[in-house]
JSON list of C-alpha atoms in Angstrom, two decimals:
[
{"chain": "F", "resi": 14, "resn": "UNK", "atom": "CA", "xyz": [-70.19, -54.44, 105.07]},
{"chain": "F", "resi": 15, "resn": "UNK", "atom": "CA", "xyz": [-66.65, -53.11, 106.69]},
{"chain": "F", "resi": 16, "resn": "UNK", "atom": "CA", "xyz": [-66.49, -50.79, 104.00]},
{"chain": "F", "resi": 17, "resn": "UNK", "atom": "CA", "xyz": [-63.82, -47.70, 106.30]},
{"chain": "F", "resi": 18, "resn": "UNK", "atom": "CA", "xyz": [-63.44, -45.03, 103.27]},
{"chain": "F", "resi": 19, "resn": "UNK", "atom": "CA", "xyz": [-65.10, -41.85, 102.06]},
{"chain": "F", "resi": 20, "resn": "UNK", "atom": "CA", "xyz": [-64.22, -43.41, 98.30]},
{"chain": "F", "resi": 21, "resn": "UNK", "atom": "CA", "xyz": [-63.71, -47.38, 98.54]},
{"chain": "F", "resi": 22, "resn": "UNK", "atom": "CA", "xyz": [-62.41, -49.18, 95.23]},
{"chain": "F", "resi": 23, "resn": "UNK", "atom": "CA", "xyz": [-63.30, -53.39, 95.18]},
{"chain": "F", "resi": 24, "resn": "UNK", "atom": "CA", "xyz": [-61.86, -54.95, 92.97]},
{"chain": "F", "resi": 25, "resn": "UNK", "atom": "CA", "xyz": [-61.04, -51.88, 91.10]},
{"chain": "F", "resi": 26, "resn": "UNK", "atom": "CA", "xyz": [-58.71, -51.96, 87.82]},
{"chain": "F", "resi": 27, "resn": "UNK", "atom": "CA", "xyz": [-56.89, -48.37, 87.38]},
{"chain": "F", "resi": 28, "resn": "UNK", "atom": "CA", "xyz": [-55.55, -47.24, 84.37]},
{"chain": "F", "resi": 29, "resn": "UNK", "atom": "CA", "xyz": [-53.54, -43.90, 84.35]},
{"chain": "F", "resi": 30, "resn": "UNK", "atom": "CA", "xyz": [-56.22, -41.53, 87.20]},
{"chain": "F", "resi": 31, "resn": "UNK", "atom": "CA", "xyz": [-56.30, -38.83, 89.53]},
{"chain": "F", "resi": 32, "resn": "UNK", "atom": "CA", "xyz": [-57.54, -38.07, 92.48]},
{"chain": "F", "resi": 33, "resn": "UNK", "atom": "CA", "xyz": [-58.32, -35.59, 94.34]},
{"chain": "F", "resi": 34, "resn": "UNK", "atom": "CA", "xyz": [-60.04, -35.62, 98.05]},
{"chain": "F", "resi": 35, "resn": "UNK", "atom": "CA", "xyz": [-60.40, -32.87, 100.93]},
{"chain": "F", "resi": 36, "resn": "UNK", "atom": "CA", "xyz": [-61.77, -32.88, 103.59]},
{"chain": "F", "resi": 37, "resn": "UNK", "atom": "CA", "xyz": [-62.54, -37.04, 104.24]},
{"chain": "F", "resi": 38, "resn": "UNK", "atom": "CA", "xyz": [-64.38, -37.79, 107.68]},
{"chain": "F", "resi": 39, "resn": "UNK", "atom": "CA", "xyz": [-64.42, -41.22, 107.02]},
{"chain": "F", "resi": 40, "resn": "UNK", "atom": "CA", "xyz": [-61.45, -43.66, 108.53]},
{"chain": "F", "resi": 41, "resn": "UNK", "atom": "CA", "xyz": [-58.92, -43.63, 105.17]},
{"chain": "F", "resi": 42, "resn": "UNK", "atom": "CA", "xyz": [-60.20, -41.16, 102.98]},
{"chain": "F", "resi": 43, "resn": "UNK", "atom": "CA", "xyz": [-59.24, -43.24, 100.28]},
{"chain": "F", "resi": 44, "resn": "UNK", "atom": "CA", "xyz": [-59.72, -46.92, 100.14]},
{"chain": "F", "resi": 45, "resn": "UNK", "atom": "CA", "xyz": [-57.97, -49.43, 98.00]},
{"chain": "F", "resi": 46, "resn": "UNK", "atom": "CA", "xyz": [-58.82, -53.36, 98.38]},
{"chain": "F", "resi": 47, "resn": "UNK", "atom": "CA", "xyz": [-57.96, -55.46, 96.25]},
{"chain": "F", "resi": 48, "resn": "UNK", "atom": "CA", "xyz": [-56.89, -53.67, 92.71]},
{"chain": "F", "resi": 49, "resn": "UNK", "atom": "CA", "xyz": [-54.22, -53.19, 90.40]},
{"chain": "F", "resi": 50, "resn": "UNK", "atom": "CA", "xyz": [-53.29, -50.89, 87.94]},
{"chain": "F", "resi": 51, "resn": "UNK", "atom": "CA", "xyz": [-51.41, -47.77, 87.81]},
{"chain": "F", "resi": 52, "resn": "UNK", "atom": "CA", "xyz": [-52.43, -44.66, 88.82]},
{"chain": "F", "resi": 53, "resn": "UNK", "atom": "CA", "xyz": [-50.60, -41.27, 87.84]},
{"chain": "F", "resi": 54, "resn": "UNK", "atom": "CA", "xyz": [-51.38, -38.97, 90.90]},
{"chain": "F", "resi": 55, "resn": "UNK", "atom": "CA", "xyz": [-53.42, -38.97, 94.60]},
{"chain": "F", "resi": 56, "resn": "UNK", "atom": "CA", "xyz": [-53.77, -35.08, 96.50]},
{"chain": "F", "resi": 57, "resn": "UNK", "atom": "CA", "xyz": [-54.96, -35.51, 99.55]},
{"chain": "F", "resi": 58, "resn": "UNK", "atom": "CA", "xyz": [-56.02, -32.89, 101.94]},
{"chain": "F", "resi": 59, "resn": "UNK", "atom": "CA", "xyz": [-57.25, -32.99, 105.71]},
{"chain": "F", "resi": 60, "resn": "UNK", "atom": "CA", "xyz": [-57.78, -36.10, 106.51]},
{"chain": "F", "resi": 61, "resn": "UNK", "atom": "CA", "xyz": [-59.95, -37.39, 109.02]},
{"chain": "F", "resi": 62, "resn": "UNK", "atom": "CA", "xyz": [-57.49, -40.16, 110.21]},
{"chain": "F", "resi": 63, "resn": "UNK", "atom": "CA", "xyz": [-55.59, -42.65, 107.52]},
{"chain": "F", "resi": 64, "resn": "UNK", "atom": "CA", "xyz": [-55.63, -40.61, 103.76]},
{"chain": "F", "resi": 65, "resn": "UNK", "atom": "CA", "xyz": [-54.84, -43.43, 101.91]},
{"chain": "F", "resi": 66, "resn": "UNK", "atom": "CA", "xyz": [-55.58, -47.05, 102.54]},
{"chain": "F", "resi": 67, "resn": "UNK", "atom": "CA", "xyz": [-54.58, -49.89, 100.43]},
{"chain": "F", "resi": 68, "resn": "UNK", "atom": "CA", "xyz": [-54.91, -53.85, 101.04]},
{"chain": "F", "resi": 69, "resn": "UNK", "atom": "CA", "xyz": [-54.42, -56.82, 99.17]},
{"chain": "F", "resi": 70, "resn": "UNK", "atom": "CA", "xyz": [-53.37, -54.67, 95.97]},
{"chain": "F", "resi": 71, "resn": "UNK", "atom": "CA", "xyz": [-50.94, -54.59, 93.44]},
{"chain": "F", "resi": 72, "resn": "UNK", "atom": "CA", "xyz": [-51.06, -50.86, 92.43]},
{"chain": "F", "resi": 73, "resn": "UNK", "atom": "CA", "xyz": [-48.54, -48.00, 90.34]},
{"chain": "F", "resi": 74, "resn": "UNK", "atom": "CA", "xyz": [-48.89, -44.59, 91.65]},
{"chain": "F", "resi": 75, "resn": "UNK", "atom": "CA", "xyz": [-45.92, -42.01, 90.52]},
{"chain": "F", "resi": 76, "resn": "UNK", "atom": "CA", "xyz": [-46.88, -38.94, 93.06]},
{"chain": "F", "resi": 77, "resn": "UNK", "atom": "CA", "xyz": [-48.55, -39.24, 96.49]},
{"chain": "F", "resi": 78, "resn": "UNK", "atom": "CA", "xyz": [-49.52, -36.47, 98.39]},
{"chain": "F", "resi": 79, "resn": "UNK", "atom": "CA", "xyz": [-51.11, -36.38, 101.76]},
{"chain": "F", "resi": 80, "resn": "UNK", "atom": "CA", "xyz": [-51.06, -32.92, 103.64]},
{"chain": "F", "resi": 81, "resn": "UNK", "atom": "CA", "xyz": [-53.10, -33.10, 107.17]},
{"chain": "F", "resi": 82, "resn": "UNK", "atom": "CA", "xyz": [-53.92, -36.76, 108.29]},
{"chain": "F", "resi": 83, "resn": "UNK", "atom": "CA", "xyz": [-55.19, -37.16, 111.30]},
{"chain": "F", "resi": 84, "resn": "UNK", "atom": "CA", "xyz": [-53.55, -40.29, 111.72]},
{"chain": "F", "resi": 85, "resn": "UNK", "atom": "CA", "xyz": [-51.20, -42.59, 108.75]},
{"chain": "F", "resi": 86, "resn": "UNK", "atom": "CA", "xyz": [-51.18, -40.47, 105.67]},
{"chain": "F", "resi": 87, "resn": "UNK", "atom": "CA", "xyz": [-50.22, -43.95, 103.98]},
{"chain": "F", "resi": 88, "resn": "UNK", "atom": "CA", "xyz": [-51.16, -47.09, 105.43]},
{"chain": "F", "resi": 89, "resn": "UNK", "atom": "CA", "xyz": [-50.37, -50.04, 103.08]},
{"chain": "F", "resi": 90, "resn": "UNK", "atom": "CA", "xyz": [-51.12, -54.25, 104.16]},
{"chain": "F", "resi": 91, "resn": "UNK", "atom": "CA", "xyz": [-50.44, -57.04, 102.27]},
{"chain": "F", "resi": 92, "resn": "UNK", "atom": "CA", "xyz": [-49.28, -55.76, 98.58]},
{"chain": "F", "resi": 93, "resn": "UNK", "atom": "CA", "xyz": [-47.01, -55.27, 96.18]},
{"chain": "F", "resi": 94, "resn": "UNK", "atom": "CA", "xyz": [-46.60, -50.94, 95.45]},
{"chain": "F", "resi": 95, "resn": "UNK", "atom": "CA", "xyz": [-44.52, -49.25, 93.39]},
{"chain": "F", "resi": 96, "resn": "UNK", "atom": "CA", "xyz": [-44.97, -44.91, 94.99]},
{"chain": "F", "resi": 97, "resn": "UNK", "atom": "CA", "xyz": [-42.09, -43.06, 92.87]},
{"chain": "F", "resi": 98, "resn": "UNK", "atom": "CA", "xyz": [-42.72, -40.10, 94.75]},
{"chain": "F", "resi": 99, "resn": "UNK", "atom": "CA", "xyz": [-44.25, -39.42, 98.13]},
{"chain": "F", "resi": 100, "resn": "UNK", "atom": "CA", "xyz": [-45.08, -35.95, 99.64]},
{"chain": "F", "resi": 101, "resn": "UNK", "atom": "CA", "xyz": [-46.44, -36.03, 103.22]},
{"chain": "F", "resi": 102, "resn": "UNK", "atom": "CA", "xyz": [-47.29, -33.28, 105.57]},
{"chain": "F", "resi": 103, "resn": "UNK", "atom": "CA", "xyz": [-48.47, -33.21, 108.84]},
{"chain": "F", "resi": 104, "resn": "UNK", "atom": "CA", "xyz": [-49.11, -36.66, 109.63]},
{"chain": "F", "resi": 105, "resn": "UNK", "atom": "CA", "xyz": [-50.35, -37.48, 113.18]},
{"chain": "F", "resi": 106, "resn": "UNK", "atom": "CA", "xyz": [-48.90, -41.20, 112.86]},
{"chain": "F", "resi": 107, "resn": "UNK", "atom": "CA", "xyz": [-46.52, -42.24, 110.62]},
{"chain": "F", "resi": 108, "resn": "UNK", "atom": "CA", "xyz": [-46.06, -40.31, 107.37]},
{"chain": "F", "resi": 109, "resn": "UNK", "atom": "CA", "xyz": [-46.24, -44.26, 105.32]},
{"chain": "F", "resi": 110, "resn": "UNK", "atom": "CA", "xyz": [-47.32, -47.57, 106.87]},
{"chain": "F", "resi": 111, "resn": "UNK", "atom": "CA", "xyz": [-46.43, -50.45, 105.48]},
{"chain": "F", "resi": 112, "resn": "UNK", "atom": "CA", "xyz": [-46.79, -53.81, 107.47]},
{"chain": "F", "resi": 113, "resn": "UNK", "atom": "CA", "xyz": [-48.31, -57.41, 106.65]},
{"chain": "F", "resi": 114, "resn": "UNK", "atom": "CA", "xyz": [-46.49, -58.73, 103.89]},
{"chain": "F", "resi": 115, "resn": "UNK", "atom": "CA", "xyz": [-45.89, -56.03, 102.21]},
{"chain": "F", "resi": 116, "resn": "UNK", "atom": "CA", "xyz": [-43.28, -54.94, 99.50]},
{"chain": "F", "resi": 117, "resn": "UNK", "atom": "CA", "xyz": [-43.20, -50.84, 98.61]},
{"chain": "F", "resi": 118, "resn": "UNK", "atom": "CA", "xyz": [-40.13, -49.56, 96.40]},
{"chain": "F", "resi": 119, "resn": "UNK", "atom": "CA", "xyz": [-39.86, -45.87, 96.03]},
{"chain": "F", "resi": 120, "resn": "UNK", "atom": "CA", "xyz": [-37.14, -43.37, 93.72]},
{"chain": "F", "resi": 121, "resn": "UNK", "atom": "CA", "xyz": [-38.11, -40.33, 96.82]},
{"chain": "F", "resi": 122, "resn": "UNK", "atom": "CA", "xyz": [-40.01, -40.11, 100.57]},
{"chain": "F", "resi": 123, "resn": "UNK", "atom": "CA", "xyz": [-40.53, -36.72, 102.00]},
{"chain": "F", "resi": 124, "resn": "UNK", "atom": "CA", "xyz": [-42.15, -36.68, 104.85]},
{"chain": "F", "resi": 125, "resn": "UNK", "atom": "CA", "xyz": [-42.68, -33.50, 106.85]},
{"chain": "F", "resi": 126, "resn": "UNK", "atom": "CA", "xyz": [-44.06, -32.77, 110.27]},
{"chain": "F", "resi": 127, "resn": "UNK", "atom": "CA", "xyz": [-45.00, -35.87, 111.32]},
{"chain": "F", "resi": 128, "resn": "UNK", "atom": "CA", "xyz": [-44.39, -38.96, 114.54]},
{"chain": "F", "resi": 129, "resn": "UNK", "atom": "CA", "xyz": [-43.15, -41.55, 112.06]},
{"chain": "F", "resi": 130, "resn": "UNK", "atom": "CA", "xyz": [-41.56, -41.04, 108.64]},
{"chain": "F", "resi": 131, "resn": "UNK", "atom": "CA", "xyz": [-42.20, -44.56, 107.97]},
{"chain": "F", "resi": 132, "resn": "UNK", "atom": "CA", "xyz": [-42.76, -47.74, 109.95]},
{"chain": "F", "resi": 133, "resn": "UNK", "atom": "CA", "xyz": [-41.91, -50.88, 107.97]},
{"chain": "F", "resi": 134, "resn": "UNK", "atom": "CA", "xyz": [-43.11, -53.72, 109.81]},
{"chain": "F", "resi": 135, "resn": "UNK", "atom": "CA", "xyz": [-44.86, -57.59, 109.90]},
{"chain": "F", "resi": 136, "resn": "UNK", "atom": "CA", "xyz": [-42.77, -58.72, 107.22]},
{"chain": "F", "resi": 137, "resn": "UNK", "atom": "CA", "xyz": [-42.79, -56.02, 104.91]},
{"chain": "F", "resi": 138, "resn": "UNK", "atom": "CA", "xyz": [-40.08, -55.16, 103.21]},
{"chain": "F", "resi": 139, "resn": "UNK", "atom": "CA", "xyz": [-39.83, -51.50, 101.34]},
{"chain": "F", "resi": 140, "resn": "UNK", "atom": "CA", "xyz": [-36.70, -50.33, 99.47]},
{"chain": "F", "resi": 141, "resn": "UNK", "atom": "CA", "xyz": [-36.08, -46.67, 97.97]},
{"chain": "F", "resi": 142, "resn": "UNK", "atom": "CA", "xyz": [-33.44, -44.53, 96.81]},
{"chain": "F", "resi": 143, "resn": "UNK", "atom": "CA", "xyz": [-34.19, -41.01, 98.99]},
{"chain": "F", "resi": 144, "resn": "UNK", "atom": "CA", "xyz": [-35.41, -40.46, 102.48]},
{"chain": "F", "resi": 145, "resn": "UNK", "atom": "CA", "xyz": [-36.24, -36.61, 103.16]},
{"chain": "F", "resi": 146, "resn": "UNK", "atom": "CA", "xyz": [-37.45, -36.48, 107.57]},
{"chain": "F", "resi": 147, "resn": "UNK", "atom": "CA", "xyz": [-37.83, -33.22, 108.11]},
{"chain": "F", "resi": 148, "resn": "UNK", "atom": "CA", "xyz": [-38.89, -31.99, 112.13]},
{"chain": "F", "resi": 149, "resn": "UNK", "atom": "CA", "xyz": [-40.72, -36.07, 112.41]},
{"chain": "F", "resi": 150, "resn": "UNK", "atom": "CA", "xyz": [-40.40, -37.30, 116.23]},
{"chain": "F", "resi": 151, "resn": "UNK", "atom": "CA", "xyz": [-38.76, -40.05, 114.29]},
{"chain": "F", "resi": 152, "resn": "UNK", "atom": "CA", "xyz": [-37.16, -40.84, 111.17]},
{"chain": "F", "resi": 153, "resn": "UNK", "atom": "CA", "xyz": [-38.42, -44.94, 110.58]},
{"chain": "F", "resi": 154, "resn": "UNK", "atom": "CA", "xyz": [-38.71, -47.46, 112.23]},
{"chain": "F", "resi": 155, "resn": "UNK", "atom": "CA", "xyz": [-38.81, -51.17, 112.12]},
{"chain": "F", "resi": 156, "resn": "UNK", "atom": "CA", "xyz": [-40.57, -53.87, 113.84]},
{"chain": "F", "resi": 157, "resn": "UNK", "atom": "CA", "xyz": [-42.53, -56.50, 114.78]},
{"chain": "F", "resi": 158, "resn": "UNK", "atom": "CA", "xyz": [-45.82, -55.52, 115.75]},
{"chain": "F", "resi": 159, "resn": "UNK", "atom": "CA", "xyz": [-48.15, -58.84, 115.04]},
{"chain": "F", "resi": 160, "resn": "UNK", "atom": "CA", "xyz": [-47.25, -62.35, 117.28]},
{"chain": "F", "resi": 161, "resn": "UNK", "atom": "CA", "xyz": [-48.29, -63.85, 113.27]},
{"chain": "F", "resi": 162, "resn": "UNK", "atom": "CA", "xyz": [-45.38, -62.01, 111.71]},
{"chain": "F", "resi": 163, "resn": "UNK", "atom": "CA", "xyz": [-41.81, -61.93, 112.04]},
{"chain": "F", "resi": 164, "resn": "UNK", "atom": "CA", "xyz": [-39.70, -58.06, 111.35]},
{"chain": "F", "resi": 165, "resn": "UNK", "atom": "CA", "xyz": [-39.32, -55.63, 108.88]},
{"chain": "F", "resi": 166, "resn": "UNK", "atom": "CA", "xyz": [-37.20, -54.80, 106.09]},
{"chain": "F", "resi": 167, "resn": "UNK", "atom": "CA", "xyz": [-35.33, -51.42, 105.35]},
{"chain": "F", "resi": 168, "resn": "UNK", "atom": "CA", "xyz": [-33.20, -50.86, 102.02]},
{"chain": "F", "resi": 169, "resn": "UNK", "atom": "CA", "xyz": [-32.35, -47.37, 101.65]},
{"chain": "F", "resi": 170, "resn": "UNK", "atom": "CA", "xyz": [-29.98, -45.59, 99.30]},
{"chain": "F", "resi": 171, "resn": "UNK", "atom": "CA", "xyz": [-29.64, -42.02, 100.76]},
{"chain": "F", "resi": 172, "resn": "UNK", "atom": "CA", "xyz": [-31.56, -40.76, 104.00]},
{"chain": "F", "resi": 173, "resn": "UNK", "atom": "CA", "xyz": [-31.48, -36.83, 105.18]},
{"chain": "F", "resi": 174, "resn": "UNK", "atom": "CA", "xyz": [-32.88, -37.47, 108.55]},
{"chain": "F", "resi": 175, "resn": "UNK", "atom": "CA", "xyz": [-32.82, -34.26, 109.67]},
{"chain": "F", "resi": 176, "resn": "UNK", "atom": "CA", "xyz": [-30.82, -35.25, 113.29]},
{"chain": "F", "resi": 177, "resn": "UNK", "atom": "CA", "xyz": [-33.97, -37.84, 113.98]},
{"chain": "F", "resi": 178, "resn": "UNK", "atom": "CA", "xyz": [-33.82, -40.31, 115.21]},
{"chain": "F", "resi": 179, "resn": "UNK", "atom": "CA", "xyz": [-34.88, -44.27, 114.18]},
{"chain": "F", "resi": 180, "resn": "UNK", "atom": "CA", "xyz": [-35.74, -47.26, 115.96]},
{"chain": "F", "resi": 181, "resn": "UNK", "atom": "CA", "xyz": [-34.61, -51.12, 114.21]},
{"chain": "F", "resi": 182, "resn": "UNK", "atom": "CA", "xyz": [-35.89, -53.58, 116.76]},
{"chain": "F", "resi": 183, "resn": "UNK", "atom": "CA", "xyz": [-34.16, -57.41, 116.98]},
{"chain": "F", "resi": 184, "resn": "UNK", "atom": "CA", "xyz": [-34.96, -59.33, 113.94]},
{"chain": "F", "resi": 185, "resn": "UNK", "atom": "CA", "xyz": [-35.64, -56.30, 111.63]},
{"chain": "F", "resi": 186, "resn": "UNK", "atom": "CA", "xyz": [-33.46, -55.03, 108.92]},
{"chain": "F", "resi": 187, "resn": "UNK", "atom": "CA", "xyz": [-31.78, -51.78, 107.48]},
{"chain": "F", "resi": 188, "resn": "UNK", "atom": "CA", "xyz": [-29.67, -52.00, 104.83]},
{"chain": "F", "resi": 189, "resn": "UNK", "atom": "CA", "xyz": [-28.39, -48.67, 103.29]},
{"chain": "F", "resi": 190, "resn": "UNK", "atom": "CA", "xyz": [-27.35, -49.31, 99.49]},
{"chain": "F", "resi": 191, "resn": "UNK", "atom": "CA", "xyz": [-23.84, -47.72, 100.31]},
{"chain": "F", "resi": 192, "resn": "UNK", "atom": "CA", "xyz": [-23.63, -50.31, 102.85]},
{"chain": "F", "resi": 193, "resn": "UNK", "atom": "CA", "xyz": [-23.78, -53.66, 100.26]}
]
C-alpha cells in the first residue's frame, strides 16, 4: 500500500537490464525495494521528485544517468550498492543521498547543477575513486540526520569540487585515499 514509484520493483532479481523513464510524475520515478542483481544502465529524465530510489537492496549498476529531478536524483537506503558511473544533472536536492546503514562503492561520481553533490548520512559508508562536482551549492555533506544512527563515512580517491564548499559534521569521517 506504500508504493511511491511510477515503476516499483519489489523482491525483484535483475540480470543485465536497461531502464529508461521520462517525465515520471510520482514520488519516485523508479523505486526498487528488497531487490538484487545487476543492471546495465538507468536513464531518467525529468523526475517529479526522486529519480531513482532503492531500499533494502543489493544491486550492481554499471551506469546511472539522471537529468532534472525535483528532489534527489538517486536515493539509497538500507542496502549494499555498487554503481560504477553516476552522471547526474539538475538535482533539486542531492545528486546522491546515501542513508540508513547503506554501503556504496563507485568509480566515478559526476554531479552538476544541484544543491548538494553527495550526502552521506546515518551510519552509511561511501567509497569512491573520483568525485566531479560542478556548479553545486555543496560538493558533499557527511552528517547524522536521524537519532537512531551515527554519522557517515566517505572515503574518496580524487575530487574536483569546482570551489564548492563541503561539510563534515562531528561524528562523521572524510578520508582522502592519498592520506591513508
